[in-house]
Amino acid sequence: MLVSTPIGNLGDLSERAREALATADLVACEDTRRTGRLLHHLGIGDRRLLRLDAHREEAAAGRVVDVLAGGGRVALVSDAGTPSVSDPGQRLVDHVLDAGHEVRAVPGPSAVLAALVVSGLPIERFVFEGFLPRRGPERATRIGQLVVEPRTSVIFESPHRAAATLAELADACGPERPVAVCRELTKLHEEVWRGPLGEASAAAETVKGEVVVVLGGVDEPTQVDEATIRAALDEAIAGGRSRRDAVREVASRLGVARNVVYDLATETS
């Protein structure tokens, strides 16, 4: 059972979630101390706790499957929110399903949905990006995809990197792109800043607590001329990329069809 837990306000825990935790033979969690405090707050007696963080997920999966095979009940929680959403859990679910056991969810608090519905941005269609890569070509590629993304995007970020990430997004997407920066969701000091991306970095300088960035989609497909594509190719190749890697990176970053970039790369080689 994947059990959603509060992202800040303990009053958001559902009665069904409490029951699932109270009747579990084993509770798998990221941090046993944090989950132990939650269970104590709920007045739930001692539960067997199993640490299941990103580094121990594979090893812990075997124990979970053994408990299920013996007829036991297992609850999986993350530190906050819904398990597996930018938290450990997906590999465990795969192992449990492969072993022939049922997986169910107890829905509840989610920072993704909470931020979306208060953002004031279109949410009929959205994409969840989680945490962006911290550096390198992977980060450039992901930000390049956001440049041309027509849907509203939800991004997680830590407080000490939020201002820099917002500044980088403003450089890539343009300063007028609408954005909402959400922090301390459901808590006493909940705050949602809404405005143009070019002003968001300054607003996030003193942010504390985990941040959810909700970025508006691009209104129209970006038109990229051949000179811009060639310049981006030259820069990537000068930086040590192979032609193949340069084509892939530039196509993703500029939102241009890969065959178009490839043709220009072969013309200039």
Coordinates of C-alpha atoms in Angstrom, one line a residue:
M1 CA 0.0 0.0 0.0
L2 CA 1.4 3.4 -1.1
V3 CA 0.3 5.8 1.6
S4 CA 0.4 9.6 1.1
T5 CA 1.4 11.6 4.1
P6 CA 1.2 15.3 4.9
I7 CA 3.5 17.8 3.1
G8 CA 3.3 20.1 6.1
N9 CA 0.0 20.2 7.8
L10 CA -0.6 17.1 9.8
G11 CA -4.3 17.7 9.7
D12 CA -4.2 16.6 6.0
L13 CA -3.6 13.0 6.8
S14 CA -6.8 11.0 5.9
E15 CA -8.5 8.5 8.1
R16 CA -7.9 5.8 5.5
A17 CA -4.1 6.6 5.6
R18 CA -4.1 6.4 9.4
E19 CA -5.8 3.0 9.2
A20 CA -3.4 1.7 6.6
L21 CA -0.4 2.7 8.8
A22 CA -2.0 1.3 12.0
T23 CA -2.7 -2.1 10.4
A24 CA 0.5 -2.5 8.5
D25 CA 2.9 -5.3 9.6
L26 CA 5.8 -3.3 8.1
V27 CA 6.1 0.4 7.3
A28 CA 8.8 1.1 4.6
C29 CA 10.0 4.7 4.8
E30 CA 12.8 7.1 3.8
D31 CA 13.6 8.2 7.4
T32 CA 12.7 5.9 10.3
R33 CA 13.0 8.7 12.8
R34 CA 10.7 11.1 10.9
T35 CA 8.1 8.4 10.2
G36 CA 8.4 7.2 13.8
R37 CA 7.5 10.7 15.0
L38 CA 4.5 10.7 12.6
L39 CA 3.2 7.4 14.0
H40 CA 3.7 8.6 17.5
H41 CA 1.7 11.8 16.8
L42 CA -1.1 9.6 15.4
G43 CA -1.1 7.5 18.5
I44 CA -0.2 4.4 16.5
G45 CA 1.6 1.7 18.5
D46 CA 5.1 0.5 17.5
R47 CA 5.3 -0.6 13.9
R48 CA 8.1 -2.4 12.3
L49 CA 10.0 0.3 10.3
L50 CA 12.2 -0.5 7.3
R51 CA 14.4 2.2 5.9
L52 CA 13.9 2.5 2.2
D53 CA 15.8 5.4 0.7
A54 CA 17.3 5.9 -2.8
H55 CA 20.4 3.9 -1.8
R56 CA 18.6 1.0 -0.1
E57 CA 15.5 0.5 -2.3
E58 CA 16.8 -2.6 -4.1
A59 CA 17.9 -4.3 -0.9
A60 CA 14.8 -3.4 1.0
A61 CA 12.5 -4.7 -1.8
G62 CA 13.4 -8.3 -1.0
R63 CA 12.3 -8.0 2.6
V64 CA 9.0 -6.3 1.5
V65 CA 8.3 -9.1 -0.9
D66 CA 9.0 -11.7 1.9
V67 CA 6.5 -10.0 4.2
L68 CA 3.9 -10.0 1.5
A69 CA 4.6 -13.6 0.6
G70 CA 3.9 -14.5 4.3
G71 CA 0.5 -12.8 4.2
G72 CA 1.7 -9.6 5.9
R73 CA 0.7 -6.0 5.0
V74 CA 3.2 -3.4 4.0
A75 CA 2.7 0.4 3.9
L76 CA 5.2 2.6 2.0
V77 CA 5.5 6.2 2.8
S78 CA 7.9 9.0 1.8
D79 CA 9.0 11.8 4.1
A80 CA 6.1 13.9 2.8
G81 CA 3.6 13.6 0.0
T82 CA 2.9 10.7 -2.3
P83 CA 5.6 7.9 -2.5
S84 CA 7.5 7.5 -5.8
V85 CA 6.9 11.1 -6.8
S86 CA 10.5 12.4 -6.8
D87 CA 11.0 10.0 -3.9
P88 CA 11.9 6.3 -3.6
G89 CA 9.3 3.7 -4.4
Q90 CA 9.1 3.0 -8.1
R91 CA 11.6 0.1 -8.0
L92 CA 9.9 -1.4 -5.0
V93 CA 6.6 -1.3 -6.8
D94 CA 8.2 -3.0 -9.8
H95 CA 9.6 -5.8 -7.5
V96 CA 6.2 -6.3 -5.8
L97 CA 4.3 -6.5 -9.1
D98 CA 6.9 -8.9 -10.5
A99 CA 6.4 -11.1 -7.5
G100 CA 2.7 -11.3 -8.2
H101 CA 1.4 -9.1 -5.4
E102 CA -1.1 -6.4 -5.6
V103 CA -0.2 -2.7 -5.2
R104 CA -2.7 -0.1 -4.1
A105 CA -2.6 3.6 -3.3
V106 CA -4.0 5.7 -0.5
P107 CA -4.2 9.0 -2.2
G108 CA -3.6 12.2 -0.4
P109 CA -1.3 15.3 -0.1
S110 CA 0.8 16.1 -3.1
A111 CA 3.0 19.2 -3.6
V112 CA 2.6 18.9 -7.3
L113 CA -1.2 19.3 -7.3
A114 CA -1.2 21.8 -4.5
A115 CA 1.2 24.1 -6.3
L116 CA -0.7 23.7 -9.6
V117 CA -4.1 24.6 -8.3
V118 CA -2.9 27.7 -6.5
S119 CA -0.5 28.9 -9.3
G120 CA -3.1 30.7 -11.3
L121 CA -1.7 29.2 -14.5
P122 CA -3.4 26.9 -17.0
I123 CA -3.6 23.4 -15.6
E124 CA -5.8 21.6 -18.2
R125 CA -2.5 20.0 -19.4
F126 CA 0.7 19.9 -17.4
V127 CA 4.0 18.1 -17.2
F128 CA 5.9 17.2 -14.0
E129 CA 9.7 17.7 -14.3
G130 CA 10.7 16.9 -10.7
F131 CA 14.2 18.1 -9.9
L132 CA 16.3 19.3 -12.8
P133 CA 19.8 17.8 -13.3
R134 CA 22.2 19.9 -11.3
R135 CA 24.7 20.6 -14.1
G136 CA 26.1 19.5 -17.5
P137 CA 24.5 18.7 -20.8
E138 CA 21.6 16.9 -19.2
R139 CA 20.6 20.1 -17.4
A140 CA 20.9 22.1 -20.6
T141 CA 18.8 19.6 -22.5
R142 CA 16.0 19.6 -19.9
I143 CA 15.9 23.4 -19.8
G144 CA 15.9 23.5 -23.6
Q145 CA 12.8 21.3 -23.6
L146 CA 11.1 23.7 -21.2
V147 CA 11.8 26.6 -23.6
V148 CA 9.4 25.1 -26.1
E149 CA 7.0 23.3 -23.8
P150 CA 3.4 24.5 -24.4
R151 CA 2.1 22.8 -21.2
T152 CA 2.5 24.2 -17.7
S153 CA 5.5 22.6 -16.0
V154 CA 6.0 21.8 -12.4
I155 CA 9.6 21.8 -11.1
F156 CA 10.9 20.9 -7.6
E157 CA 13.9 22.9 -6.3
S158 CA 15.8 23.2 -3.0
P159 CA 15.8 26.6 -1.4
H160 CA 19.5 27.4 -1.8
R161 CA 19.3 26.7 -5.5
A162 CA 15.9 28.3 -6.3
A163 CA 17.1 31.8 -7.2
A164 CA 19.9 30.5 -9.5
T165 CA 17.5 28.1 -11.3
L166 CA 14.9 30.8 -11.8
A167 CA 17.6 33.1 -13.3
E168 CA 18.7 30.4 -15.6
L169 CA 15.1 29.7 -16.7
A170 CA 14.6 33.4 -17.3
D171 CA 17.7 33.5 -19.6
A172 CA 16.5 30.5 -21.5
C173 CA 12.7 31.1 -21.6
G174 CA 12.6 34.9 -21.6
P175 CA 11.8 37.3 -18.8
E176 CA 8.1 37.6 -19.6
R177 CA 7.2 33.9 -19.2
P178 CA 4.7 33.6 -16.3
V179 CA 5.7 31.6 -13.2
A180 CA 4.5 30.9 -9.7
V181 CA 7.0 30.1 -7.0
C182 CA 5.4 28.2 -4.1
R183 CA 7.0 27.5 -0.7
E184 CA 5.9 26.0 2.6
L185 CA 2.7 24.7 1.0
T186 CA 0.0 23.8 3.6
K187 CA 2.1 25.2 6.4
L188 CA 1.7 28.3 8.5
H189 CA 3.9 30.5 6.4
E190 CA 2.7 29.3 3.0
E191 CA 3.6 31.7 0.3
V192 CA 3.0 31.8 -3.5
W193 CA 4.8 34.5 -5.6
R194 CA 3.3 35.0 -9.0
G195 CA 4.7 37.1 -11.8
P196 CA 7.1 37.3 -14.8
L197 CA 10.1 34.9 -14.8
G198 CA 12.5 37.8 -15.1
E199 CA 11.5 39.0 -11.5
A200 CA 11.3 35.6 -9.9
S201 CA 14.9 35.1 -9.1
A202 CA 15.1 38.2 -6.9
A203 CA 11.9 37.2 -5.2
A204 CA 13.4 33.8 -4.3
E205 CA 16.6 35.1 -2.8
T206 CA 15.4 34.7 0.8
V207 CA 13.2 31.6 0.3
K208 CA 13.3 29.0 3.0
G209 CA 11.8 25.5 2.8
E210 CA 11.3 23.3 -0.3
V211 CA 10.2 25.2 -3.4
V212 CA 7.8 24.2 -6.2
V213 CA 8.1 26.2 -9.4
V214 CA 5.1 26.3 -11.7
L215 CA 6.2 27.6 -15.1
G216 CA 3.7 28.7 -17.7
G217 CA 4.0 27.1 -21.2
V218 CA 5.2 28.9 -24.3
D219 CA 2.4 30.5 -26.3
E220 CA 3.7 29.7 -29.7
P221 CA 6.3 27.4 -31.1
T222 CA 9.7 29.1 -31.1
Q223 CA 11.0 29.8 -34.6
V224 CA 14.8 29.1 -34.8
D225 CA 16.8 30.3 -37.8
E226 CA 19.6 28.3 -39.4
A227 CA 22.3 30.7 -38.1
T228 CA 21.2 30.1 -34.5
I229 CA 21.3 26.3 -35.0
R230 CA 24.7 26.5 -36.6
A231 CA 26.1 28.7 -33.8
A232 CA 24.7 26.3 -31.2
L233 CA 26.3 23.3 -33.1
D234 CA 29.7 25.1 -33.3
E235 CA 29.5 25.8 -29.5
A236 CA 28.7 22.2 -28.6
I237 CA 31.4 20.8 -30.8
A238 CA 33.9 23.3 -29.6
G239 CA 33.0 22.1 -26.1
G240 CA 34.1 18.6 -26.9
R241 CA 30.8 17.0 -28.1
S242 CA 30.8 14.5 -30.9
R243 CA 28.7 15.5 -33.9
R244 CA 26.1 13.0 -32.9
D245 CA 25.9 14.3 -29.3
A246 CA 25.9 17.9 -30.5
V247 CA 23.0 17.2 -32.8
R248 CA 21.0 15.6 -30.0
E249 CA 21.8 18.3 -27.5
V250 CA 21.0 21.2 -29.9
A251 CA 17.8 19.7 -31.1
S252 CA 16.5 19.3 -27.6
R253 CA 17.7 22.6 -26.3
L254 CA 16.3 24.6 -29.2
G255 CA 13.2 22.5 -29.8
V256 CA 14.1 21.8 -33.4
A257 CA 13.6 18.5 -35.2
R258 CA 16.7 16.4 -35.0
N259 CA 16.9 15.7 -38.8
V260 CA 16.9 19.5 -39.4
V261 CA 19.9 19.9 -37.0
Y262 CA 21.6 16.8 -38.5
D263 CA 21.4 18.2 -42.0
L264 CA 22.9 21.5 -41.0
A265 CA 25.7 19.6 -39.1
T266 CA 26.6 17.6 -42.1
E267 CA 26.7 20.7 -44.3
T268 CA 29.2 22.4 -42.1
S269 CA 31.4 19.3 -41.4

